[in-house]
Amino acid sequence: MDYDNVAGGTLKFKGGGGISKKKKKKTDASKVKAALDSDSPPAKPVKLLEKTVAELKFEEVQKKRQEEKVLKQAMKSHKEKVAELNRKLEEMTEHYDIPKVGPG
């Protein structure tokens, strides 16, 4: 093969600007120390959100269901879990099978 007509070198992108990295801002130690030493109170008081009755009841039901699920899983032996998985896999349709077409 003859590669005389092929352009060599790196790729050139439109815009040509290249890669420009952002410069990090330097913090002045005296300004940081002065800000920490100042006794000014915070601008806004932080308010904790209280949950409504419905939210508390929902979380309680969720916890109860989770506990029941864990207990149900803990009661099964490994053999039972494997048997259940095999039963599920047998019931599933296999999407990669070739469907039967035509009579017979």
PDB file of N, CA and C in Angstrom:
ATOM      1  N   MET A   1       0.837  -1.179   0.000  1.00  0.00           N
ATOM      2  CA  MET A   1       0.000   0.000   0.000  1.00  0.00           C
ATOM      3  C   MET A   1       0.877   1.237   0.000  1.00  0.00           C
ATOM      4  N   ASP A   2       0.349   2.269  -0.588  1.00  0.00           N
ATOM      5  CA  ASP A   2       1.095   3.521  -0.706  1.00  0.00           C
ATOM      6  C   ASP A   2       0.411   4.591   0.146  1.00  0.00           C
ATOM      7  N   TYR A   3       1.105   5.099   1.135  1.00  0.00           N
ATOM      8  CA  TYR A   3       0.523   6.064   2.057  1.00  0.00           C
ATOM      9  C   TYR A   3       1.102   7.465   1.848  1.00  0.00           C
ATOM     10  N   ASP A   4       1.463   7.808   0.653  1.00  0.00           N
ATOM     11  CA  ASP A   4       2.033   9.135   0.405  1.00  0.00           C
ATOM     12  C   ASP A   4       0.983  10.237   0.496  1.00  0.00           C
ATOM     13  N   ASN A   5      -0.268   9.930   0.179  1.00  0.00           N
ATOM     14  CA  ASN A   5      -1.311  10.959   0.144  1.00  0.00           C
ATOM     15  C   ASN A   5      -2.065  11.105   1.467  1.00  0.00           C
ATOM     16  N   VAL A   6      -1.632  10.415   2.509  1.00  0.00           N
ATOM     17  CA  VAL A   6      -2.332  10.443   3.786  1.00  0.00           C
ATOM     18  C   VAL A   6      -1.759  11.567   4.645  1.00  0.00           C
ATOM     19  N   ALA A   7      -2.666  12.345   5.282  1.00  0.00           N
ATOM     20  CA  ALA A   7      -2.224  13.427   6.170  1.00  0.00           C
ATOM     21  C   ALA A   7      -1.756  12.816   7.491  1.00  0.00           C
ATOM     22  N   GLY A   8      -0.644  13.270   7.997  1.00  0.00           N
ATOM     23  CA  GLY A   8      -0.101  12.739   9.242  1.00  0.00           C
ATOM     24  C   GLY A   8      -0.312  13.712  10.381  1.00  0.00           C
ATOM     25  N   GLY A   9       0.041  13.292  11.561  1.00  0.00           N
ATOM     26  CA  GLY A   9      -0.040  14.169  12.724  1.00  0.00           C
ATOM     27  C   GLY A   9      -1.310  13.952  13.521  1.00  0.00           C
ATOM     28  N   THR A  10      -1.550  14.839  14.476  1.00  0.00           N
ATOM     29  CA  THR A  10      -2.710  14.703  15.343  1.00  0.00           C
ATOM     30  C   THR A  10      -3.952  15.275  14.674  1.00  0.00           C
ATOM     31  N   LEU A  11      -5.112  14.893  15.198  1.00  0.00           N
ATOM     32  CA  LEU A  11      -6.363  15.429  14.688  1.00  0.00           C
ATOM     33  C   LEU A  11      -6.504  16.878  15.112  1.00  0.00           C
ATOM     34  N   LYS A  12      -7.104  17.668  14.265  1.00  0.00           N
ATOM     35  CA  LYS A  12      -7.326  19.073  14.583  1.00  0.00           C
ATOM     36  C   LYS A  12      -8.823  19.314  14.641  1.00  0.00           C
ATOM     37  N   PHE A  13      -9.280  19.898  15.741  1.00  0.00           N
ATOM     38  CA  PHE A  13     -10.692  20.136  15.939  1.00  0.00           C
ATOM     39  C   PHE A  13     -11.070  21.541  15.517  1.00  0.00           C
ATOM     40  N   LYS A  14     -12.348  21.717  15.185  1.00  0.00           N
ATOM     41  CA  LYS A  14     -12.836  23.048  14.844  1.00  0.00           C
ATOM     42  C   LYS A  14     -12.793  23.918  16.083  1.00  0.00           C
ATOM     43  N   GLY A  15     -12.565  25.199  15.910  1.00  0.00           N
ATOM     44  CA  GLY A  15     -12.503  26.099  17.050  1.00  0.00           C
ATOM     45  C   GLY A  15     -11.075  26.323  17.490  1.00  0.00           C
ATOM     46  N   GLY A  16     -10.254  25.336  17.359  1.00  0.00           N
ATOM     47  CA  GLY A  16      -8.819  25.449  17.543  1.00  0.00           C
ATOM     48  C   GLY A  16      -8.329  25.881  18.904  1.00  0.00           C
ATOM     49  N   GLY A  17      -9.179  26.279  19.839  1.00  0.00           N
ATOM     50  CA  GLY A  17      -8.726  26.840  21.102  1.00  0.00           C
ATOM     51  C   GLY A  17      -7.890  25.897  21.939  1.00  0.00           C
ATOM     52  N   GLY A  18      -8.057  24.621  21.767  1.00  0.00           N
ATOM     53  CA  GLY A  18      -7.311  23.668  22.572  1.00  0.00           C
ATOM     54  C   GLY A  18      -7.946  23.513  23.940  1.00  0.00           C
ATOM     55  N   ILE A  19      -7.203  22.915  24.843  1.00  0.00           N
ATOM     56  CA  ILE A  19      -7.717  22.660  26.180  1.00  0.00           C
ATOM     57  C   ILE A  19      -7.258  23.775  27.106  1.00  0.00           C
ATOM     58  N   SER A  20      -8.209  24.380  27.800  1.00  0.00           N
ATOM     59  CA  SER A  20      -7.831  25.404  28.773  1.00  0.00           C
ATOM     60  C   SER A  20      -8.343  24.964  30.131  1.00  0.00           C
ATOM     61  N   LYS A  21      -7.447  24.915  31.092  1.00  0.00           N
ATOM     62  CA  LYS A  21      -7.806  24.473  32.433  1.00  0.00           C
ATOM     63  C   LYS A  21      -8.152  25.683  33.288  1.00  0.00           C
ATOM     64  N   LYS A  22      -9.126  25.490  34.196  1.00  0.00           N
ATOM     65  CA  LYS A  22      -9.499  26.566  35.092  1.00  0.00           C
ATOM     66  C   LYS A  22      -8.418  26.729  36.159  1.00  0.00           C
ATOM     67  N   LYS A  23      -8.158  27.962  36.510  1.00  0.00           N
ATOM     68  CA  LYS A  23      -7.164  28.220  37.546  1.00  0.00           C
ATOM     69  C   LYS A  23      -7.832  28.159  38.910  1.00  0.00           C
ATOM     70  N   LYS A  24      -7.130  27.591  39.881  1.00  0.00           N
ATOM     71  CA  LYS A  24      -7.665  27.480  41.229  1.00  0.00           C
ATOM     72  C   LYS A  24      -7.531  28.818  41.946  1.00  0.00           C
ATOM     73  N   LYS A  25      -8.561  29.145  42.716  1.00  0.00           N
ATOM     74  CA  LYS A  25      -8.525  30.383  43.477  1.00  0.00           C
ATOM     75  C   LYS A  25      -7.762  30.140  44.766  1.00  0.00           C
ATOM     76  N   LYS A  26      -6.879  31.051  45.102  1.00  0.00           N
ATOM     77  CA  LYS A  26      -6.110  30.938  46.333  1.00  0.00           C
ATOM     78  C   LYS A  26      -6.831  31.707  47.435  1.00  0.00           C
ATOM     79  N   THR A  27      -6.990  31.075  48.583  1.00  0.00           N
ATOM     80  CA  THR A  27      -7.649  31.743  49.698  1.00  0.00           C
ATOM     81  C   THR A  27      -6.589  32.347  50.607  1.00  0.00           C
ATOM     82  N   ASP A  28      -6.866  33.519  51.066  1.00  0.00           N
ATOM     83  CA  ASP A  28      -5.945  34.215  51.957  1.00  0.00           C
ATOM     84  C   ASP A  28      -6.202  33.735  53.388  1.00  0.00           C
ATOM     85  N   ALA A  29      -5.167  33.253  54.051  1.00  0.00           N
ATOM     86  CA  ALA A  29      -5.299  32.669  55.384  1.00  0.00           C
ATOM     87  C   ALA A  29      -5.830  33.683  56.391  1.00  0.00           C
ATOM     88  N   SER A  30      -5.443  34.948  56.257  1.00  0.00           N
ATOM     89  CA  SER A  30      -5.890  35.953  57.222  1.00  0.00           C
ATOM     90  C   SER A  30      -7.396  36.216  57.084  1.00  0.00           C
ATOM     91  N   LYS A  31      -7.912  36.188  55.852  1.00  0.00           N
ATOM     92  CA  LYS A  31      -9.349  36.400  55.642  1.00  0.00           C
ATOM     93  C   LYS A  31     -10.157  35.242  56.225  1.00  0.00           C
ATOM     94  N   VAL A  32      -9.658  34.020  56.061  1.00  0.00           N
ATOM     95  CA  VAL A  32     -10.351  32.852  56.574  1.00  0.00           C
ATOM     96  C   VAL A  32     -10.372  32.900  58.097  1.00  0.00           C
ATOM     97  N   LYS A  33      -9.250  33.252  58.687  1.00  0.00           N
ATOM     98  CA  LYS A  33      -9.156  33.321  60.137  1.00  0.00           C
ATOM     99  C   LYS A  33     -10.074  34.411  60.684  1.00  0.00           C
ATOM    100  N   ALA A  34     -10.136  35.552  60.006  1.00  0.00           N
ATOM    101  CA  ALA A  34     -10.993  36.649  60.445  1.00  0.00           C
ATOM    102  C   ALA A  34     -12.462  36.245  60.365  1.00  0.00           C
ATOM    103  N   ALA A  35     -12.832  35.499  59.324  1.00  0.00           N
ATOM    104  CA  ALA A  35     -14.215  35.061  59.172  1.00  0.00           C
ATOM    105  C   ALA A  35     -14.599  34.077  60.283  1.00  0.00           C
ATOM    106  N   LEU A  36     -13.662  33.229  60.670  1.00  0.00           N
ATOM    107  CA  LEU A  36     -13.940  32.256  61.727  1.00  0.00           C
ATOM    108  C   LEU A  36     -14.005  32.923  63.100  1.00  0.00           C
ATOM    109  N   ASP A  37     -13.206  33.959  63.296  1.00  0.00           N
ATOM    110  CA  ASP A  37     -13.143  34.627  64.586  1.00  0.00           C
ATOM    111  C   ASP A  37     -14.328  35.555  64.816  1.00  0.00           C
ATOM    112  N   SER A  38     -14.968  36.000  63.774  1.00  0.00           N
ATOM    113  CA  SER A  38     -16.072  36.944  63.944  1.00  0.00           C
ATOM    114  C   SER A  38     -17.218  36.268  64.679  1.00  0.00           C
ATOM    115  N   ASP A  39     -17.851  37.025  65.578  1.00  0.00           N
ATOM    116  CA  ASP A  39     -18.907  36.468  66.416  1.00  0.00           C
ATOM    117  C   ASP A  39     -20.293  36.755  65.847  1.00  0.00           C
ATOM    118  N   SER A  40     -20.407  36.986  64.564  1.00  0.00           N
ATOM    119  CA  SER A  40     -21.718  37.292  63.980  1.00  0.00           C
ATOM    120  C   SER A  40     -22.558  36.025  63.905  1.00  0.00           C
ATOM    121  N   PRO A  41     -23.846  36.118  64.254  1.00  0.00           N
ATOM    122  CA  PRO A  41     -24.711  34.939  64.190  1.00  0.00           C
ATOM    123  C   PRO A  41     -25.004  34.566  62.727  1.00  0.00           C
ATOM    124  N   PRO A  42     -25.385  33.323  62.473  1.00  0.00           N
ATOM    125  CA  PRO A  42     -25.693  32.937  61.101  1.00  0.00           C
ATOM    126  C   PRO A  42     -26.878  33.727  60.565  1.00  0.00           C
ATOM    127  N   ALA A  43     -26.931  33.887  59.257  1.00  0.00           N
ATOM    128  CA  ALA A  43     -27.950  34.714  58.619  1.00  0.00           C
ATOM    129  C   ALA A  43     -29.354  34.150  58.841  1.00  0.00           C
ATOM    130  N   LYS A  44     -29.538  32.844  58.648  1.00  0.00           N
ATOM    131  CA  LYS A  44     -30.859  32.225  58.795  1.00  0.00           C
ATOM    132  C   LYS A  44     -30.787  31.119  59.846  1.00  0.00           C
ATOM    133  N   PRO A  45     -31.751  31.055  60.738  1.00  0.00           N
ATOM    134  CA  PRO A  45     -31.771  29.918  61.654  1.00  0.00           C
ATOM    135  C   PRO A  45     -32.212  28.666  60.898  1.00  0.00           C
ATOM    136  N   VAL A  46     -31.604  27.565  61.229  1.00  0.00           N
ATOM    137  CA  VAL A  46     -31.914  26.309  60.546  1.00  0.00           C
ATOM    138  C   VAL A  46     -33.140  25.699  61.190  1.00  0.00           C
ATOM    139  N   LYS A  47     -34.178  25.411  60.385  1.00  0.00           N
ATOM    140  CA  LYS A  47     -35.413  24.833  60.892  1.00  0.00           C
ATOM    141  C   LYS A  47     -35.475  23.369  60.470  1.00  0.00           C
ATOM    142  N   LEU A  48     -35.665  22.500  61.428  1.00  0.00           N
ATOM    143  CA  LEU A  48     -35.796  21.085  61.132  1.00  0.00           C
ATOM    144  C   LEU A  48     -37.222  20.801  60.676  1.00  0.00           C
ATOM    145  N   LEU A  49     -37.344  20.002  59.623  1.00  0.00           N
ATOM    146  CA  LEU A  49     -38.661  19.650  59.122  1.00  0.00           C
ATOM    147  C   LEU A  49     -39.234  18.515  59.951  1.00  0.00           C
ATOM    148  N   GLU A  50     -40.446  18.711  60.441  1.00  0.00           N
ATOM    149  CA  GLU A  50     -41.109  17.668  61.193  1.00  0.00           C
ATOM    150  C   GLU A  50     -41.990  16.876  60.252  1.00  0.00           C
ATOM    151  N   LYS A  51     -42.061  15.586  60.467  1.00  0.00           N
ATOM    152  CA  LYS A  51     -42.843  14.724  59.587  1.00  0.00           C
ATOM    153  C   LYS A  51     -44.303  14.735  60.000  1.00  0.00           C
ATOM    154  N   THR A  52     -45.155  14.604  59.001  1.00  0.00           N
ATOM    155  CA  THR A  52     -46.586  14.581  59.266  1.00  0.00           C
ATOM    156  C   THR A  52     -46.993  13.208  59.794  1.00  0.00           C
ATOM    157  N   VAL A  53     -48.229  13.122  60.253  1.00  0.00           N
ATOM    158  CA  VAL A  53     -48.751  11.868  60.795  1.00  0.00           C
ATOM    159  C   VAL A  53     -48.756  10.799  59.705  1.00  0.00           C
ATOM    160  N   ALA A  54     -49.146  11.196  58.501  1.00  0.00           N
ATOM    161  CA  ALA A  54     -49.207  10.243  57.392  1.00  0.00           C
ATOM    162  C   ALA A  54     -47.816   9.721  57.046  1.00  0.00           C
ATOM    163  N   GLU A  55     -46.809  10.597  57.061  1.00  0.00           N
ATOM    164  CA  GLU A  55     -45.440  10.178  56.761  1.00  0.00           C
ATOM    165  C   GLU A  55     -44.920   9.202  57.813  1.00  0.00           C
ATOM    166  N   LEU A  56     -45.213   9.489  59.080  1.00  0.00           N
ATOM    167  CA  LEU A  56     -44.776   8.594  60.154  1.00  0.00           C
ATOM    168  C   LEU A  56     -45.443   7.232  60.036  1.00  0.00           C
ATOM    169  N   LYS A  57     -46.750   7.223  59.726  1.00  0.00           N
ATOM    170  CA  LYS A  57     -47.467   5.963  59.576  1.00  0.00           C
ATOM    171  C   LYS A  57     -46.927   5.180  58.381  1.00  0.00           C
ATOM    172  N   PHE A  58     -46.634   5.885  57.282  1.00  0.00           N
ATOM    173  CA  PHE A  58     -46.080   5.243  56.087  1.00  0.00           C
ATOM    174  C   PHE A  58     -44.751   4.576  56.417  1.00  0.00           C
ATOM    175  N   GLU A  59     -43.861   5.276  57.109  1.00  0.00           N
ATOM    176  CA  GLU A  59     -42.558   4.708  57.475  1.00  0.00           C
ATOM    177  C   GLU A  59     -42.728   3.494  58.392  1.00  0.00           C
ATOM    178  N   GLU A  60     -43.690   3.572  59.302  1.00  0.00           N
ATOM    179  CA  GLU A  60     -43.937   2.455  60.210  1.00  0.00           C
ATOM    180  C   GLU A  60     -44.386   1.215  59.436  1.00  0.00           C
ATOM    181  N   VAL A  61     -45.291   1.407  58.479  1.00  0.00           N
ATOM    182  CA  VAL A  61     -45.773   0.286  57.664  1.00  0.00           C
ATOM    183  C   VAL A  61     -44.637  -0.279  56.819  1.00  0.00           C
ATOM    184  N   GLN A  62     -43.799   0.603  56.282  1.00  0.00           N
ATOM    185  CA  GLN A  62     -42.656   0.158  55.475  1.00  0.00           C
ATOM    186  C   GLN A  62     -41.713  -0.708  56.300  1.00  0.00           C
ATOM    187  N   LYS A  63     -41.413  -0.275  57.516  1.00  0.00           N
ATOM    188  CA  LYS A  63     -40.534  -1.045  58.397  1.00  0.00           C
ATOM    189  C   LYS A  63     -41.138  -2.412  58.707  1.00  0.00           C
ATOM    190  N   LYS A  64     -42.445  -2.421  58.975  1.00  0.00           N
ATOM    191  CA  LYS A  64     -43.131  -3.669  59.300  1.00  0.00           C
ATOM    192  C   LYS A  64     -43.061  -4.645  58.123  1.00  0.00           C
ATOM    193  N   ARG A  65     -43.311  -4.140  56.918  1.00  0.00           N
ATOM    194  CA  ARG A  65     -43.248  -4.993  55.726  1.00  0.00           C
ATOM    195  C   ARG A  65     -41.836  -5.512  55.498  1.00  0.00           C
ATOM    196  N   GLN A  66     -40.855  -4.651  55.726  1.00  0.00           N
ATOM    197  CA  GLN A  66     -39.457  -5.056  55.543  1.00  0.00           C
ATOM    198  C   GLN A  66     -39.096  -6.178  56.516  1.00  0.00           C
ATOM    199  N   GLU A  67     -39.526  -6.047  57.769  1.00  0.00           N
ATOM    200  CA  GLU A  67     -39.243  -7.074  58.772  1.00  0.00           C
ATOM    201  C   GLU A  67     -39.900  -8.401  58.391  1.00  0.00           C
ATOM    202  N   GLU A  68     -41.166  -8.333  57.920  1.00  0.00           N
ATOM    203  CA  GLU A  68     -41.859  -9.550  57.503  1.00  0.00           C
ATOM    204  C   GLU A  68     -41.133 -10.222  56.332  1.00  0.00           C
ATOM    205  N   LYS A  69     -40.666  -9.407  55.409  1.00  0.00           N
ATOM    206  CA  LYS A  69     -39.955  -9.940  54.240  1.00  0.00           C
ATOM    207  C   LYS A  69     -38.658 -10.633  54.664  1.00  0.00           C
ATOM    208  N   VAL A  70     -37.935 -10.011  55.584  1.00  0.00           N
ATOM    209  CA  VAL A  70     -36.675 -10.586  56.061  1.00  0.00           C
ATOM    210  C   VAL A  70     -36.933 -11.901  56.779  1.00  0.00           C
ATOM    211  N   LEU A  71     -37.969 -11.931  57.625  1.00  0.00           N
ATOM    212  CA  LEU A  71     -38.292 -13.163  58.345  1.00  0.00           C
ATOM    213  C   LEU A  71     -38.694 -14.279  57.381  1.00  0.00           C
ATOM    214  N   LYS A  72     -39.448 -13.927  56.364  1.00  0.00           N
ATOM    215  CA  LYS A  72     -39.890 -14.915  55.379  1.00  0.00           C
ATOM    216  C   LYS A  72     -38.692 -15.497  54.625  1.00  0.00           C
ATOM    217  N   GLN A  73     -37.734 -14.643  54.248  1.00  0.00           N
ATOM    218  CA  GLN A  73     -36.543 -15.102  53.545  1.00  0.00           C
ATOM    219  C   GLN A  73     -35.643 -15.933  54.459  1.00  0.00           C
ATOM    220  N   ALA A  74     -35.579 -15.571  55.725  1.00  0.00           N
ATOM    221  CA  ALA A  74     -34.701 -16.279  56.665  1.00  0.00           C
ATOM    222  C   ALA A  74     -35.213 -17.688  56.949  1.00  0.00           C
ATOM    223  N   MET A  75     -36.520 -17.895  56.803  1.00  0.00           N
ATOM    224  CA  MET A  75     -37.090 -19.200  57.096  1.00  0.00           C
ATOM    225  C   MET A  75     -36.809 -20.215  55.987  1.00  0.00           C
ATOM    226  N   LYS A  76     -36.489 -19.750  54.781  1.00  0.00           N
ATOM    227  CA  LYS A  76     -36.250 -20.658  53.661  1.00  0.00           C
ATOM    228  C   LYS A  76     -34.823 -21.196  53.713  1.00  0.00           C
ATOM    229  N   SER A  77     -34.693 -22.468  53.366  1.00  0.00           N
ATOM    230  CA  SER A  77     -33.360 -23.045  53.271  1.00  0.00           C
ATOM    231  C   SER A  77     -32.811 -22.762  51.872  1.00  0.00           C
ATOM    232  N   HIS A  78     -31.546 -23.019  51.697  1.00  0.00           N
ATOM    233  CA  HIS A  78     -30.910 -22.792  50.394  1.00  0.00           C
ATOM    234  C   HIS A  78     -31.571 -23.655  49.326  1.00  0.00           C
ATOM    235  N   LYS A  79     -31.891 -24.886  49.698  1.00  0.00           N
ATOM    236  CA  LYS A  79     -32.510 -25.824  48.759  1.00  0.00           C
ATOM    237  C   LYS A  79     -33.862 -25.293  48.279  1.00  0.00           C
ATOM    238  N   GLU A  80     -34.650 -24.724  49.208  1.00  0.00           N
ATOM    239  CA  GLU A  80     -35.953 -24.164  48.842  1.00  0.00           C
ATOM    240  C   GLU A  80     -35.803 -22.948  47.934  1.00  0.00           C
ATOM    241  N   LYS A  81     -34.805 -22.111  48.227  1.00  0.00           N
ATOM    242  CA  LYS A  81     -34.570 -20.926  47.396  1.00  0.00           C
ATOM    243  C   LYS A  81     -34.204 -21.326  45.971  1.00  0.00           C
ATOM    244  N   VAL A  82     -33.350 -22.335  45.828  1.00  0.00           N
ATOM    245  CA  VAL A  82     -32.933 -22.801  44.508  1.00  0.00           C
ATOM    246  C   VAL A  82     -34.125 -23.400  43.757  1.00  0.00           C
ATOM    247  N   ALA A  83     -34.958 -24.161  44.471  1.00  0.00           N
ATOM    248  CA  ALA A  83     -36.134 -24.770  43.850  1.00  0.00           C
ATOM    249  C   ALA A  83     -37.096 -23.689  43.360  1.00  0.00           C
ATOM    250  N   GLU A  84     -37.287 -22.639  44.164  1.00  0.00           N
ATOM    251  CA  GLU A  84     -38.173 -21.542  43.764  1.00  0.00           C
ATOM    252  C   GLU A  84     -37.626 -20.821  42.533  1.00  0.00           C
ATOM    253  N   LEU A  85     -36.326 -20.577  42.505  1.00  0.00           N
ATOM    254  CA  LEU A  85     -35.711 -19.918  41.352  1.00  0.00           C
ATOM    255  C   LEU A  85     -35.879 -20.771  40.097  1.00  0.00           C
ATOM    256  N   ASN A  86     -35.651 -22.068  40.208  1.00  0.00           N
ATOM    257  CA  ASN A  86     -35.808 -22.959  39.061  1.00  0.00           C
ATOM    258  C   ASN A  86     -37.249 -22.965  38.562  1.00  0.00           C
ATOM    259  N   ARG A  87     -38.200 -22.942  39.487  1.00  0.00           N
ATOM    260  CA  ARG A  87     -39.612 -22.930  39.101  1.00  0.00           C
ATOM    261  C   ARG A  87     -39.942 -21.642  38.327  1.00  0.00           C
ATOM    262  N   LYS A  88     -39.413 -20.505  38.808  1.00  0.00           N
ATOM    263  CA  LYS A  88     -39.632 -19.234  38.111  1.00  0.00           C
ATOM    264  C   LYS A  88     -39.039 -19.269  36.712  1.00  0.00           C
ATOM    265  N   LEU A  89     -37.828 -19.804  36.595  1.00  0.00           N
ATOM    266  CA  LEU A  89     -37.157 -19.849  35.296  1.00  0.00           C
ATOM    267  C   LEU A  89     -37.902 -20.753  34.316  1.00  0.00           C
ATOM    268  N   GLU A  90     -38.495 -21.840  34.822  1.00  0.00           N
ATOM    269  CA  GLU A  90     -39.248 -22.733  33.947  1.00  0.00           C
ATOM    270  C   GLU A  90     -40.507 -22.060  33.423  1.00  0.00           C
ATOM    271  N   GLU A  91     -41.133 -21.214  34.239  1.00  0.00           N
ATOM    272  CA  GLU A  91     -42.366 -20.550  33.837  1.00  0.00           C
ATOM    273  C   GLU A  91     -42.126 -19.413  32.856  1.00  0.00           C
ATOM    274  N   MET A  92     -40.934 -18.854  32.852  1.00  0.00           N
ATOM    275  CA  MET A  92     -40.642 -17.731  31.959  1.00  0.00           C
ATOM    276  C   MET A  92     -40.593 -18.195  30.510  1.00  0.00           C
ATOM    277  N   THR A  93     -41.042 -17.304  29.617  1.00  0.00           N
ATOM    278  CA  THR A  93     -40.920 -17.616  28.201  1.00  0.00           C
ATOM    279  C   THR A  93     -39.506 -17.266  27.771  1.00  0.00           C
ATOM    280  N   GLU A  94     -38.984 -18.027  26.853  1.00  0.00           N
ATOM    281  CA  GLU A  94     -37.620 -17.779  26.400  1.00  0.00           C
ATOM    282  C   GLU A  94     -37.690 -16.950  25.125  1.00  0.00           C
ATOM    283  N   HIS A  95     -37.253 -15.703  25.215  1.00  0.00           N
ATOM    284  CA  HIS A  95     -37.410 -14.774  24.095  1.00  0.00           C
ATOM    285  C   HIS A  95     -36.508 -15.119  22.918  1.00  0.00           C
ATOM    286  N   TYR A  96     -35.470 -15.902  23.149  1.00  0.00           N
ATOM    287  CA  TYR A  96     -34.543 -16.201  22.067  1.00  0.00           C
ATOM    288  C   TYR A  96     -34.939 -17.473  21.313  1.00  0.00           C
ATOM    289  N   ASP A  97     -35.988 -18.160  21.737  1.00  0.00           N
ATOM    290  CA  ASP A  97     -36.454 -19.351  21.030  1.00  0.00           C
ATOM    291  C   ASP A  97     -37.033 -18.953  19.670  1.00  0.00           C
ATOM    292  N   ILE A  98     -36.877 -19.847  18.692  1.00  0.00           N
ATOM    293  CA  ILE A  98     -37.455 -19.611  17.368  1.00  0.00           C
ATOM    294  C   ILE A  98     -38.932 -20.012  17.437  1.00  0.00           C
ATOM    295  N   PRO A  99     -39.834 -19.068  17.139  1.00  0.00           N
ATOM    296  CA  PRO A  99     -41.254 -19.404  17.208  1.00  0.00           C
ATOM    297  C   PRO A  99     -41.647 -20.360  16.087  1.00  0.00           C
ATOM    298  N   LYS A 100     -42.608 -21.218  16.392  1.00  0.00           N
ATOM    299  CA  LYS A 100     -43.084 -22.170  15.376  1.00  0.00           C
ATOM    300  C   LYS A 100     -43.935 -21.414  14.378  1.00  0.00           C
ATOM    301  N   VAL A 101     -43.659 -21.636  13.084  1.00  0.00           N
ATOM    302  CA  VAL A 101     -44.418 -20.973  12.025  1.00  0.00           C
ATOM    303  C   VAL A 101     -44.976 -22.032  11.116  1.00  0.00           C
ATOM    304  N   GLY A 102     -46.230 -21.875  10.793  1.00  0.00           N
ATOM    305  CA  GLY A 102     -46.852 -22.787   9.830  1.00  0.00           C
ATOM    306  C   GLY A 102     -47.492 -23.979  10.505  1.00  0.00           C
ATOM    307  N   PRO A 103     -48.152 -24.804   9.709  1.00  0.00           N
ATOM    308  CA  PRO A 103     -48.833 -25.962  10.278  1.00  0.00           C
ATOM    309  C   PRO A 103     -47.842 -27.046  10.687  1.00  0.00           C
ATOM    310  N   GLY A 104     -48.120 -27.643  11.802  1.00  0.00           N
ATOM    311  CA  GLY A 104     -47.342 -28.814  12.204  1.00  0.00           C
ATOM    312  C   GLY A 104     -46.202 -28.499  12.994  1.00  0.00           C
TER     313      GLY A 104
END
